[in-house]
Amino acid sequence: MATSAAPTYLTPEEYITLERKAIPDAETVRSEYVRGKIIPMSGASFAHNLITGNICIQLGTRLKDSGCVVLANEMRVSTPSTSSYFYPDVVVVCEEPRFEDDVFDILLNPIILVEVLSPSTEAYDRGEKFMHYRELPSLQEYILVAQDKICVERFSRQENNWMLTDFQNIEEHLPLISVQCELPLREIYERVTFPE
């Protein structure tokens, strides 16, 4: 979940050095990096964390014997063609993971990325962030999950285009074609309460 702040410009190398120093320091805020601009990440709501956890648990269970790996929140993903770095809420990688360097903390080949939407980040997740994610040749599906209502949107790669399918009924299932499984929306939203 990103927040807006006064822009700070760094080289990719300066950003990575700063982020790697921040990991053990609980007082330092994680940041995403978009073409030289630092975008601080804020904390997430209870519903946001619950949905992220539900997806990780359910997807991880379904994919445990598939060779795919499901990761949450802390896996940095790079879009090298746009010199940008992001922290998706959920990442799925199915091939041998490829990393930017030998520190193994910057993934280059996710097959699925999931973002749980927040009012402060929805436009960013749908717009600029998705524009960068589309540059990843490995990416096959981009999932946006609302936290204030039942709504899951799946963008799936169709050659050079992205096809949108949305799911708004708790009884529906989200098909994830790239990993040949599906997630019931009931499991994605388990124990989530919505505003009246």
C-alpha positions as protocol buffer text, in pm:
chain_id: "A"
residue {
  index: 1
  type: MET
  ca { x: 0 y: 0 z: 0 }
}
residue {
  index: 2
  type: ALA
  ca { x: 168 y: 322 z: -115 }
}
residue {
  index: 3
  type: THR
  ca { x: 112 y: 676 z: 4 }
}
residue {
  index: 4
  type: SER
  ca { x: 196 y: 1001 z: -165 }
}
residue {
  index: 5
  type: ALA
  ca { x: 470 y: 1224 z: -29 }
}
residue {
  index: 6
  type: ALA
  ca { x: 713 y: 1485 z: -152 }
}
residue {
  index: 7
  type: PRO
  ca { x: 917 y: 1318 z: -425 }
}
residue {
  index: 8
  type: THR
  ca { x: 1273 y: 1214 z: -348 }
}
residue {
  index: 9
  type: TYR
  ca { x: 1488 y: 1120 z: -647 }
}
residue {
  index: 10
  type: LEU
  ca { x: 1755 y: 850 z: -628 }
}
residue {
  index: 11
  type: THR
  ca { x: 1932 y: 622 z: -871 }
}
residue {
  index: 12
  type: PRO
  ca { x: 1816 y: 256 z: -869 }
}
residue {
  index: 13
  type: GLU
  ca { x: 2141 y: 163 z: -692 }
}
residue {
  index: 14
  type: GLU
  ca { x: 2086 y: 426 z: -420 }
}
residue {
  index: 15
  type: TYR
  ca { x: 1728 y: 304 z: -371 }
}
residue {
  index: 16
  type: ILE
  ca { x: 1831 y: -62 z: -335 }
}
residue {
  index: 17
  type: THR
  ca { x: 2107 y: 29 z: -89 }
}
residue {
  index: 18
  type: LEU
  ca { x: 1859 y: 233 z: 117 }
}
residue {
  index: 19
  type: GLU
  ca { x: 1593 y: -42 z: 114 }
}
residue {
  index: 20
  type: ARG
  ca { x: 1836 y: -315 z: 210 }
}
residue {
  index: 21
  type: LYS
  ca { x: 1954 y: -111 z: 507 }
}
residue {
  index: 22
  type: ALA
  ca { x: 1590 y: -46 z: 606 }
}
residue {
  index: 23
  type: ILE
  ca { x: 1491 y: -413 z: 637 }
}
residue {
  index: 24
  type: PRO
  ca { x: 1637 y: -469 z: 985 }
}
residue {
  index: 25
  type: ASP
  ca { x: 1540 y: -118 z: 1100 }
}
residue {
  index: 26
  type: ALA
  ca { x: 1179 y: -118 z: 1224 }
}
residue {
  index: 27
  type: GLU
  ca { x: 1176 y: 263 z: 1230 }
}
residue {
  index: 28
  type: THR
  ca { x: 1240 y: 294 z: 857 }
}
residue {
  index: 29
  type: VAL
  ca { x: 944 y: 293 z: 620 }
}
residue {
  index: 30
  type: ARG
  ca { x: 957 y: 63 z: 316 }
}
residue {
  index: 31
  type: SER
  ca { x: 930 y: 237 z: -20 }
}
residue {
  index: 32
  type: GLU
  ca { x: 852 y: 155 z: -379 }
}
residue {
  index: 33
  type: TYR
  ca { x: 1064 y: 309 z: -653 }
}
residue {
  index: 34
  type: VAL
  ca { x: 931 y: 439 z: -984 }
}
residue {
  index: 35
  type: ARG
  ca { x: 1183 y: 583 z: -1230 }
}
residue {
  index: 36
  type: GLY
  ca { x: 1385 y: 769 z: -969 }
}
residue {
  index: 37
  type: LYS
  ca { x: 1095 y: 865 z: -744 }
}
residue {
  index: 38
  type: ILE
  ca { x: 1057 y: 715 z: -394 }
}
residue {
  index: 39
  type: ILE
  ca { x: 701 y: 623 z: -293 }
}
residue {
  index: 40
  type: PRO
  ca { x: 673 y: 551 z: 83 }
}
residue {
  index: 41
  type: MET
  ca { x: 455 y: 256 z: 185 }
}
residue {
  index: 42
  type: SER
  ca { x: 206 y: 301 z: 468 }
}
residue {
  index: 43
  type: GLY
  ca { x: 68 y: 37 z: 701 }
}
residue {
  index: 44
  type: ALA
  ca { x: -231 y: -171 z: 592 }
}
residue {
  index: 45
  type: SER
  ca { x: -575 y: -205 z: 751 }
}
residue {
  index: 46
  type: PHE
  ca { x: -700 y: -515 z: 929 }
}
residue {
  index: 47
  type: ALA
  ca { x: -921 y: -608 z: 628 }
}
residue {
  index: 48
  type: HIS
  ca { x: -628 y: -558 z: 389 }
}
residue {
  index: 49
  type: ASN
  ca { x: -404 y: -789 z: 593 }
}
residue {
  index: 50
  type: LEU
  ca { x: -682 y: -1045 z: 639 }
}
residue {
  index: 51
  type: ILE
  ca { x: -752 y: -1063 z: 264 }
}
residue {
  index: 52
  type: THR
  ca { x: -380 y: -1086 z: 183 }
}
residue {
  index: 53
  type: GLY
  ca { x: -339 y: -1368 z: 436 }
}
residue {
  index: 54
  type: ASN
  ca { x: -648 y: -1552 z: 308 }
}
residue {
  index: 55
  type: ILE
  ca { x: -520 y: -1543 z: -49 }
}
residue {
  index: 56
  type: CYS
  ca { x: -172 y: -1661 z: 54 }
}
residue {
  index: 57
  type: ILE
  ca { x: -303 y: -1948 z: 263 }
}
residue {
  index: 58
  type: GLN
  ca { x: -563 y: -2069 z: 14 }
}
residue {
  index: 59
  type: LEU
  ca { x: -345 y: -2025 z: -294 }
}
residue {
  index: 60
  type: GLY
  ca { x: -42 y: -2174 z: -119 }
}
residue {
  index: 61
  type: THR
  ca { x: -245 y: -2482 z: -22 }
}
residue {
  index: 62
  type: ARG
  ca { x: -371 y: -2530 z: -378 }
}
residue {
  index: 63
  type: LEU
  ca { x: -25 y: -2487 z: -532 }
}
residue {
  index: 64
  type: LYS
  ca { x: 187 y: -2676 z: -276 }
}
residue {
  index: 65
  type: ASP
  ca { x: 263 y: -2969 z: -509 }
}
residue {
  index: 66
  type: SER
  ca { x: 277 y: -2766 z: -831 }
}
residue {
  index: 67
  type: GLY
  ca { x: 629 y: -2624 z: -812 }
}
residue {
  index: 68
  type: CYS
  ca { x: 484 y: -2272 z: -774 }
}
residue {
  index: 69
  type: VAL
  ca { x: 563 y: -2055 z: -472 }
}
residue {
  index: 70
  type: VAL
  ca { x: 328 y: -1799 z: -310 }
}
residue {
  index: 71
  type: LEU
  ca { x: 486 y: -1501 z: -134 }
}
residue {
  index: 72
  type: ALA
  ca { x: 328 y: -1213 z: 60 }
}
residue {
  index: 73
  type: ASN
  ca { x: 408 y: -846 z: 116 }
}
residue {
  index: 74
  type: GLU
  ca { x: 785 y: -853 z: 153 }
}
residue {
  index: 75
  type: MET
  ca { x: 901 y: -979 z: -189 }
}
residue {
  index: 76
  type: ARG
  ca { x: 1028 y: -688 z: -395 }
}
residue {
  index: 77
  type: VAL
  ca { x: 955 y: -718 z: -769 }
}
residue {
  index: 78
  type: SER
  ca { x: 1153 y: -532 z: -1032 }
}
residue {
  index: 79
  type: THR
  ca { x: 1039 y: -413 z: -1371 }
}
residue {
  index: 80
  type: PRO
  ca { x: 1387 y: -365 z: -1525 }
}
residue {
  index: 81
  type: SER
  ca { x: 1260 y: -208 z: -1848 }
}
residue {
  index: 82
  type: THR
  ca { x: 1113 y: 80 z: -1646 }
}
residue {
  index: 83
  type: SER
  ca { x: 1378 y: 92 z: -1369 }
}
residue {
  index: 84
  type: SER
  ca { x: 1112 y: 45 z: -1102 }
}
residue {
  index: 85
  type: TYR
  ca { x: 1061 y: -167 z: -788 }
}
residue {
  index: 86
  type: PHE
  ca { x: 738 y: -266 z: -612 }
}
residue {
  index: 87
  type: TYR
  ca { x: 609 y: -466 z: -314 }
}
residue {
  index: 88
  type: PRO
  ca { x: 296 y: -650 z: -438 }
}
residue {
  index: 89
  type: ASP
  ca { x: 60 y: -784 z: -172 }
}
residue {
  index: 90
  type: VAL
  ca { x: 86 y: -1139 z: -312 }
}
residue {
  index: 91
  type: VAL
  ca { x: 332 y: -1281 z: -565 }
}
residue {
  index: 92
  type: VAL
  ca { x: 326 y: -1620 z: -739 }
}
residue {
  index: 93
  type: VAL
  ca { x: 634 y: -1752 z: -918 }
}
residue {
  index: 94
  type: CYS
  ca { x: 627 y: -2087 z: -1098 }
}
residue {
  index: 95
  type: GLU
  ca { x: 951 y: -2114 z: -1289 }
}
residue {
  index: 96
  type: GLU
  ca { x: 1284 y: -2119 z: -1113 }
}
residue {
  index: 97
  type: PRO
  ca { x: 1283 y: -1777 z: -943 }
}
residue {
  index: 98
  type: ARG
  ca { x: 1511 y: -1527 z: -1115 }
}
residue {
  index: 99
  type: PHE
  ca { x: 1662 y: -1246 z: -911 }
}
residue {
  index: 100
  type: GLU
  ca { x: 1831 y: -918 z: -993 }
}
residue {
  index: 101
  type: ASP
  ca { x: 2148 y: -1009 z: -801 }
}
residue {
  index: 102
  type: ASP
  ca { x: 2293 y: -1254 z: -549 }
}
residue {
  index: 103
  type: VAL
  ca { x: 2108 y: -1103 z: -251 }
}
residue {
  index: 104
  type: PHE
  ca { x: 1790 y: -1280 z: -376 }
}
residue {
  index: 105
  type: ASP
  ca { x: 1548 y: -1011 z: -262 }
}
residue {
  index: 106
  type: ILE
  ca { x: 1439 y: -868 z: -599 }
}
residue {
  index: 107
  type: LEU
  ca { x: 1226 y: -1106 z: -807 }
}
residue {
  index: 108
  type: LEU
  ca { x: 1218 y: -1070 z: -1186 }
}
residue {
  index: 109
  type: ASN
  ca { x: 973 y: -1339 z: -1304 }
}
residue {
  index: 110
  type: PRO
  ca { x: 636 y: -1346 z: -1122 }
}
residue {
  index: 111
  type: ILE
  ca { x: 349 y: -1516 z: -1304 }
}
residue {
  index: 112
  type: ILE
  ca { x: 70 y: -1367 z: -1086 }
}
residue {
  index: 113
  type: LEU
  ca { x: 63 y: -1041 z: -889 }
}
residue {
  index: 114
  type: VAL
  ca { x: -216 y: -945 z: -647 }
}
residue {
  index: 115
  type: GLU
  ca { x: -289 y: -602 z: -503 }
}
residue {
  index: 116
  type: VAL
  ca { x: -551 y: -546 z: -233 }
}
residue {
  index: 117
  type: LEU
  ca { x: -701 y: -205 z: -303 }
}
residue {
  index: 118
  type: SER
  ca { x: -714 y: 80 z: -53 }
}
residue {
  index: 119
  type: PRO
  ca { x: -876 y: 421 z: -106 }
}
residue {
  index: 120
  type: SER
  ca { x: -535 y: 589 z: -102 }
}
residue {
  index: 121
  type: THR
  ca { x: -375 y: 347 z: -351 }
}
residue {
  index: 122
  type: GLU
  ca { x: -650 y: 228 z: -584 }
}
residue {
  index: 123
  type: ALA
  ca { x: -576 y: 472 z: -867 }
}
residue {
  index: 124
  type: TYR
  ca { x: -201 y: 397 z: -841 }
}
residue {
  index: 125
  type: ASP
  ca { x: -257 y: 17 z: -840 }
}
residue {
  index: 126
  type: ARG
  ca { x: -490 y: 36 z: -1141 }
}
residue {
  index: 127
  type: GLY
  ca { x: -287 y: 290 z: -1334 }
}
residue {
  index: 128
  type: GLU
  ca { x: 84 y: 355 z: -1302 }
}
residue {
  index: 129
  type: LYS
  ca { x: 169 y: 36 z: -1113 }
}
residue {
  index: 130
  type: PHE
  ca { x: -19 y: -185 z: -1361 }
}
residue {
  index: 131
  type: MET
  ca { x: 152 y: -4 z: -1650 }
}
residue {
  index: 132
  type: HIS
  ca { x: 489 y: -110 z: -1504 }
}
residue {
  index: 133
  type: TYR
  ca { x: 375 y: -465 z: -1421 }
}
residue {
  index: 134
  type: ARG
  ca { x: 266 y: -517 z: -1783 }
}
residue {
  index: 135
  type: GLU
  ca { x: 632 y: -483 z: -1884 }
}
residue {
  index: 136
  type: LEU
  ca { x: 714 y: -814 z: -1709 }
}
residue {
  index: 137
  type: PRO
  ca { x: 723 y: -1084 z: -1980 }
}
residue {
  index: 138
  type: SER
  ca { x: 651 y: -1357 z: -1721 }
}
residue {
  index: 139
  type: LEU
  ca { x: 335 y: -1192 z: -1581 }
}
residue {
  index: 140
  type: GLN
  ca { x: 16 y: -1370 z: -1691 }
}
residue {
  index: 141
  type: GLU
  ca { x: -245 y: -1246 z: -1440 }
}
residue {
  index: 142
  type: TYR
  ca { x: -289 y: -930 z: -1235 }
}
residue {
  index: 143
  type: ILE
  ca { x: -553 y: -947 z: -962 }
}
residue {
  index: 144
  type: LEU
  ca { x: -711 y: -647 z: -787 }
}
residue {
  index: 145
  type: VAL
  ca { x: -913 y: -719 z: -472 }
}
residue {
  index: 146
  type: ALA
  ca { x: -1142 y: -461 z: -308 }
}
residue {
  index: 147
  type: GLN
  ca { x: -1142 y: -459 z: 70 }
}
residue {
  index: 148
  type: ASP
  ca { x: -1460 y: -254 z: 124 }
}
residue {
  index: 149
  type: LYS
  ca { x: -1693 y: -471 z: -87 }
}
residue {
  index: 150
  type: ILE
  ca { x: -1697 y: -801 z: -270 }
}
residue {
  index: 151
  type: CYS
  ca { x: -1516 y: -727 z: -593 }
}
residue {
  index: 152
  type: VAL
  ca { x: -1222 y: -911 z: -749 }
}
residue {
  index: 153
  type: GLU
  ca { x: -1088 y: -811 z: -1090 }
}
residue {
  index: 154
  type: ARG
  ca { x: -864 y: -1037 z: -1294 }
}
residue {
  index: 155
  type: PHE
  ca { x: -658 y: -899 z: -1580 }
}
residue {
  index: 156
  type: SER
  ca { x: -521 y: -1185 z: -1791 }
}
residue {
  index: 157
  type: ARG
  ca { x: -262 y: -1153 z: -2065 }
}
residue {
  index: 158
  type: GLN
  ca { x: -393 y: -1237 z: -2411 }
}
residue {
  index: 159
  type: GLU
  ca { x: -84 y: -1198 z: -2632 }
}
residue {
  index: 160
  type: ASN
  ca { x: -31 y: -818 z: -2632 }
}
residue {
  index: 161
  type: ASN
  ca { x: -362 y: -730 z: -2466 }
}
residue {
  index: 162
  type: TRP
  ca { x: -504 y: -763 z: -2115 }
}
residue {
  index: 163
  type: MET
  ca { x: -854 y: -899 z: -2070 }
}
residue {
  index: 164
  type: LEU
  ca { x: -1057 y: -791 z: -1766 }
}
residue {
  index: 165
  type: THR
  ca { x: -1303 y: -1022 z: -1588 }
}
residue {
  index: 166
  type: ASP
  ca { x: -1466 y: -916 z: -1263 }
}
residue {
  index: 167
  type: PHE
  ca { x: -1630 y: -1120 z: -987 }
}
residue {
  index: 168
  type: GLN
  ca { x: -1878 y: -961 z: -746 }
}
residue {
  index: 169
  type: ASN
  ca { x: -2074 y: -1250 z: -597 }
}
residue {
  index: 170
  type: ILE
  ca { x: -1949 y: -1429 z: -284 }
}
residue {
  index: 171
  type: GLU
  ca { x: -2049 y: -1762 z: -445 }
}
residue {
  index: 172
  type: GLU
  ca { x: -1823 y: -1710 z: -748 }
}
residue {
  index: 173
  type: HIS
  ca { x: -1477 y: -1859 z: -796 }
}
residue {
  index: 174
  type: LEU
  ca { x: -1174 y: -1669 z: -925 }
}
residue {
  index: 175
  type: PRO
  ca { x: -1013 y: -1883 z: -1197 }
}
residue {
  index: 176
  type: LEU
  ca { x: -636 y: -1850 z: -1215 }
}
residue {
  index: 177
  type: ILE
  ca { x: -565 y: -1993 z: -1558 }
}
residue {
  index: 178
  type: SER
  ca { x: -186 y: -1957 z: -1543 }
}
residue {
  index: 179
  type: VAL
  ca { x: -164 y: -2191 z: -1242 }
}
residue {
  index: 180
  type: GLN
  ca { x: -469 y: -2406 z: -1323 }
}
residue {
  index: 181
  type: CYS
  ca { x: -663 y: -2351 z: -1003 }
}
residue {
  index: 182
  type: GLU
  ca { x: -939 y: -2133 z: -867 }
}
residue {
  index: 183
  type: LEU
  ca { x: -1010 y: -1949 z: -544 }
}
residue {
  index: 184
  type: PRO
  ca { x: -1364 y: -1918 z: -408 }
}
residue {
  index: 185
  type: LEU
  ca { x: -1443 y: -1555 z: -326 }
}
residue {
  index: 186
  type: ARG
  ca { x: -1587 y: -1689 z: 1 }
}
residue {
  index: 187
  type: GLU
  ca { x: -1233 y: -1795 z: 98 }
}
residue {
  index: 188
  type: ILE
  ca { x: -1073 y: -1469 z: -20 }
}
residue {
  index: 189
  type: TYR
  ca { x: -1315 y: -1270 z: 198 }
}
residue {
  index: 190
  type: GLU
  ca { x: -1333 y: -1512 z: 493 }
}
residue {
  index: 191
  type: ARG
  ca { x: -1391 y: -1319 z: 820 }
}
residue {
  index: 192
  type: VAL
  ca { x: -1388 y: -981 z: 644 }
}
residue {
  index: 193
  type: THR
  ca { x: -1658 y: -738 z: 757 }
}
residue {
  index: 194
  type: PHE
  ca { x: -1769 y: -467 z: 517 }
}
residue {
  index: 195
  type: PRO
  ca { x: -1877 y: -113 z: 604 }
}
residue {
  index: 196
  type: GLU
  ca { x: -2254 y: -57 z: 611 }
}
